[in-house]
Coordinates of C-alpha atoms in Angstrom, one line a residue:
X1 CA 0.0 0.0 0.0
X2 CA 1.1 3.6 -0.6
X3 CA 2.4 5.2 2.4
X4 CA -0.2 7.5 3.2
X5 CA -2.8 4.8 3.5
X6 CA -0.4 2.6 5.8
X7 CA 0.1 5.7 7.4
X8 CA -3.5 6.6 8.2
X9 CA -4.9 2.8 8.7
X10 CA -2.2 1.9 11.2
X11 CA -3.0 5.2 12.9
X12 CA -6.6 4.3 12.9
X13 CA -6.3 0.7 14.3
X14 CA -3.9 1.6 17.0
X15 CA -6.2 4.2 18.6
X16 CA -9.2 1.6 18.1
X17 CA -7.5 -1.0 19.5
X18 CA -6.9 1.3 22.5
X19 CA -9.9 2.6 23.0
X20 CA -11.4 -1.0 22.0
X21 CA -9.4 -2.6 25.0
X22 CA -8.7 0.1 27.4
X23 CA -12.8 1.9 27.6
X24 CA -15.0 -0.2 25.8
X25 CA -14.2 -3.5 27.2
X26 CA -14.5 -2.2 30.8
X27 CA -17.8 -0.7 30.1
X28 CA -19.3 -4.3 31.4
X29 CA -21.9 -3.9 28.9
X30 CA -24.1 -7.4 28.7
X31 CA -22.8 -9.4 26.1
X32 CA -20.9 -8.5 23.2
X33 CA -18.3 -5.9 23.2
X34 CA -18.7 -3.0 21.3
X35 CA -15.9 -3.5 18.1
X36 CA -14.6 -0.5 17.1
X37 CA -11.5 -2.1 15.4
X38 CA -14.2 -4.2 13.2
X39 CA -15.7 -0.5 12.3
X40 CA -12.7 0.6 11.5
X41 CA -11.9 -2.0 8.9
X42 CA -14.5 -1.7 7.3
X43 CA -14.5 1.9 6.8
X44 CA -10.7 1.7 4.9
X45 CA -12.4 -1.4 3.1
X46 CA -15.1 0.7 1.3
X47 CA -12.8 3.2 0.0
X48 CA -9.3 1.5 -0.1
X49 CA -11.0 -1.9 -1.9
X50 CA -10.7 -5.9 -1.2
X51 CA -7.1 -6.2 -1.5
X52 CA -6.1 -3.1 0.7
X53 CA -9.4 -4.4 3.3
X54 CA -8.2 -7.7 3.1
X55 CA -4.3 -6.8 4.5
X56 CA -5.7 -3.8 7.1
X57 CA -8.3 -6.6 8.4
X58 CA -5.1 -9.2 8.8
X59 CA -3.4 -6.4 10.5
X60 CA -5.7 -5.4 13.2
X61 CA -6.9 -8.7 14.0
X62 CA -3.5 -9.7 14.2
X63 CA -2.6 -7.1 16.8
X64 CA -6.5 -7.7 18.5
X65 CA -5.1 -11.4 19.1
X66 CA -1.6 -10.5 20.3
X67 CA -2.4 -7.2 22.8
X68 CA -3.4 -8.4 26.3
X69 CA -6.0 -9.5 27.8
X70 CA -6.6 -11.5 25.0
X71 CA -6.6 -15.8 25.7
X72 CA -7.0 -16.6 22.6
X73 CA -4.8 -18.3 19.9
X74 CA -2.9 -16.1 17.8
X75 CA -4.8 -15.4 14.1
X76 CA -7.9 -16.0 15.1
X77 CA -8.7 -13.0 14.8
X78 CA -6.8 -11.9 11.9
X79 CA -8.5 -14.7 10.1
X80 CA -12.4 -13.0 10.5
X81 CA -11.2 -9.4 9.9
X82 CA -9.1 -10.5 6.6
X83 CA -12.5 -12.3 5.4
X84 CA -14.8 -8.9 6.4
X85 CA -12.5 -6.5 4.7
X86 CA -12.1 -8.5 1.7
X87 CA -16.2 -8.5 1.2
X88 CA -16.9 -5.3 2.6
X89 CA -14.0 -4.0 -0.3
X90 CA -16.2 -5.7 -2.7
X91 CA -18.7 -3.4 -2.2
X92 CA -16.4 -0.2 -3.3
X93 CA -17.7 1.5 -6.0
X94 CA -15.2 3.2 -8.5
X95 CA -15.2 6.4 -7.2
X96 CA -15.0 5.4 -3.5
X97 CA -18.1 7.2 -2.4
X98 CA -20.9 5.2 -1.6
X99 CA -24.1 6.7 -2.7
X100 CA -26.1 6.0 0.4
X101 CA -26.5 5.0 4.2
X102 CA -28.4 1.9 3.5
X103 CA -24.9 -0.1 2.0
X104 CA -22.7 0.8 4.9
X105 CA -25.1 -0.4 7.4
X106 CA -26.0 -3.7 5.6
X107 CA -22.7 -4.3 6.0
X108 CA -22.2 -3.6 9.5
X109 CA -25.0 -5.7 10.1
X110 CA -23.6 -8.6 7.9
X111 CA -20.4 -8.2 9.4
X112 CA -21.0 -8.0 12.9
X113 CA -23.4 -11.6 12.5
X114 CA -20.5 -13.3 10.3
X115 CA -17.7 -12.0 12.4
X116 CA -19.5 -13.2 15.5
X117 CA -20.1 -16.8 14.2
X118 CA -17.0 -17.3 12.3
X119 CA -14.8 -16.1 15.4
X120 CA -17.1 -18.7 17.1
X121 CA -16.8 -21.6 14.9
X122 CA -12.8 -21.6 14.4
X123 CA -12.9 -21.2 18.7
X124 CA -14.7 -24.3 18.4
X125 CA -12.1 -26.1 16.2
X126 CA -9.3 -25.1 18.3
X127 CA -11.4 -26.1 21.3
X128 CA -12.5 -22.9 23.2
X129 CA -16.3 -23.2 24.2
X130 CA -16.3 -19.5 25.6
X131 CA -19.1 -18.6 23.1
X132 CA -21.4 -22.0 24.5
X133 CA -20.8 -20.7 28.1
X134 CA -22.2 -16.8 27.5
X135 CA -25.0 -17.8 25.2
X136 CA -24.2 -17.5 21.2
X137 CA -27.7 -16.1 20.3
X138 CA -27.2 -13.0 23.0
X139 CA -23.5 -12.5 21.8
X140 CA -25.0 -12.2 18.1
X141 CA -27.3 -9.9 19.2
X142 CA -25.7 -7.6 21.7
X143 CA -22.7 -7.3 19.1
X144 CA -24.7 -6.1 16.0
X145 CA -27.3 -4.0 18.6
X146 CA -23.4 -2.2 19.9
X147 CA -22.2 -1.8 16.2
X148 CA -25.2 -0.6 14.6
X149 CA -25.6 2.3 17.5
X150 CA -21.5 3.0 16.9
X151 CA -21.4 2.9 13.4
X152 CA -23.2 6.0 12.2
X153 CA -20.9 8.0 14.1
X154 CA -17.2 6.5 13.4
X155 CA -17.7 4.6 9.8
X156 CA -18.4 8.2 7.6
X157 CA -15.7 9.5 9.8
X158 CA -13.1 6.8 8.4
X159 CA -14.2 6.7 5.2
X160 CA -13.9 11.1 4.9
X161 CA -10.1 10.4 6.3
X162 CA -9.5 7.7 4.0
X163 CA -10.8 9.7 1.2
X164 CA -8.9 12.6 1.7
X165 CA -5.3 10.2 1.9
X166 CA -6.7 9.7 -1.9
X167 CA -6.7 13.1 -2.9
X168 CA -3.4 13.6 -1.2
X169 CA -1.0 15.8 -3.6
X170 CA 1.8 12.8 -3.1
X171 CA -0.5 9.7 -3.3
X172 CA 0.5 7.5 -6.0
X173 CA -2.0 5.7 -8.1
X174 CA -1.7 1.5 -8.2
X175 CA -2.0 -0.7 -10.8
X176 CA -4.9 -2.2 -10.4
X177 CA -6.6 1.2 -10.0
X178 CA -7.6 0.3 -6.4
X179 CA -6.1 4.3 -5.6
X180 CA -7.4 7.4 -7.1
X181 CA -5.7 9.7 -8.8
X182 CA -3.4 12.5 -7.3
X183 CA -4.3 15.7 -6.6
X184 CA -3.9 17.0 -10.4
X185 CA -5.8 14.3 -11.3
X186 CA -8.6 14.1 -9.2
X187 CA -8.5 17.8 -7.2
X188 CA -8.4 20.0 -10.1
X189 CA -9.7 17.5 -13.2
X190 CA -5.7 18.3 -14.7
X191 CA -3.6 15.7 -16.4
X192 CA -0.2 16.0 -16.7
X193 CA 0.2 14.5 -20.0
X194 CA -2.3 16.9 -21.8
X195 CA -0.4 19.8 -20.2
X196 CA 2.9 18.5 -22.0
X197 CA 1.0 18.0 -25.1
X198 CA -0.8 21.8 -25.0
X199 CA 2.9 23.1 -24.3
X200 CA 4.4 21.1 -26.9
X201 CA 1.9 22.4 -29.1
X202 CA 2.1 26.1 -28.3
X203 CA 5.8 25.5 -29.0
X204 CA 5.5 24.0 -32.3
X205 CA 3.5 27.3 -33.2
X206 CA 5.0 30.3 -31.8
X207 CA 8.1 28.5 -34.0
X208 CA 5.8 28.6 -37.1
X209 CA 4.7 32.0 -36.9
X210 CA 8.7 32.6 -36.2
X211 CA 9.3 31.6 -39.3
X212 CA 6.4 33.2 -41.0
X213 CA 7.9 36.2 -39.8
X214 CA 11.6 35.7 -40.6
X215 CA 10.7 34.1 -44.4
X216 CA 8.8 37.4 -44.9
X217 CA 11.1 39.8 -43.9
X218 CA 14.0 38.3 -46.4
X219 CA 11.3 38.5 -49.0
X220 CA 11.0 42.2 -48.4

């Protein structure tokens, strides 16, 4: 990823991670906890795209399953936040603006179901029963109640940061097309190449009319 994006989504993670750990799970809320690092994905995933959702998911859960007090094995976590931001990436359109609320919160819906079970049914293959013990119908439904109240006011956030890394005067565009232009590209509808070709042309001209000049003075 460009630097600006690895920049801004390891900033992001970090102080969700914090706040995930250090307020939200001492809120003793019944339950779920509240995942901010999950809105946070997602957010980067709908403007970045699957491939760039796909590694910032891998990332945060990677750190979610490493920073205390987590008892769980390692890449757990990594594994369902990889999977979300790889689907919720999917659902970037071209321009990375989403043209309304309804998309967003489908898929904070969607996620915070799928990321419940599937972090439920790998715990199961590696032998934790935690999720039998609390109840996994009031886990499913405590964590998408928690997301859906959080997400309105911390996903449009995200995705107005990660847009404006995008219009950054220094971003550089990828290959695939998963970044958008620069900021003479996409700030100020510029191309560099037609600016070239308009001075190349001017050029070619003011030495025609040069020569116009000069051919009719020796004529004179």
């Amino acid at each position: 990823m460009p630097f600006n994006r690895t920049l801004l989504s390891a900033t992001l993670v970090v102080v969700a991670l914090v706040i995930q750990v250090s307020v939200l799970a001492r809120l003793q809320l019944p339950g779920a906890t509240p995942d901010l690092l999950l809105l946070v994905v997602l957010g980067l995933a709908f403007v970045y795209g699957p491939v760039s959702g796909a590694l910032i998911g891998f990332c945060a859960g990677l750190l979610a399953d490493l920073a205390p007090p987590a008892d769980h094995a390692a890449g757990r976590y990594a594994l369902v936040l990889c999977l979300i931001g790889y689907l919720a990436g999917m659902a970037r359109p071209e321009n990375g603006r989403l043209k309304s609320a309804f998309t967003p919160m489908a898929f904070v819906f969607a996620a915070a179901v799928g990321s419940t079970l599937l972090y439920a049914g790998v715990g199961s293959l590696v032998g934790d029963t935690a999720a039998r013990h609390v109840g996994l119908g009031s886990l499913l439904f405590t964590a998408v109640v928690y997301d859906l109240l959080l997400a309105p006011f911390t996903v449009p956030l995200i995705m107005a940061l990660a847009r404006r890394t995008e219009n950054d005067p220094v971003a550089e565009s990828s290959t695939g097309g998963d970044v958008a232009a620069g900021w003479l590209a996409s700030g100020t509808g510029l191309r560099i190449g037609s600016q070239r070709g308009g001075m190349r042309l001017r050029a070619a001209r003011s030495r025609a009319a040069r020569a116009g000049r000069i051919k009719g003075v020796k004529r004179l």
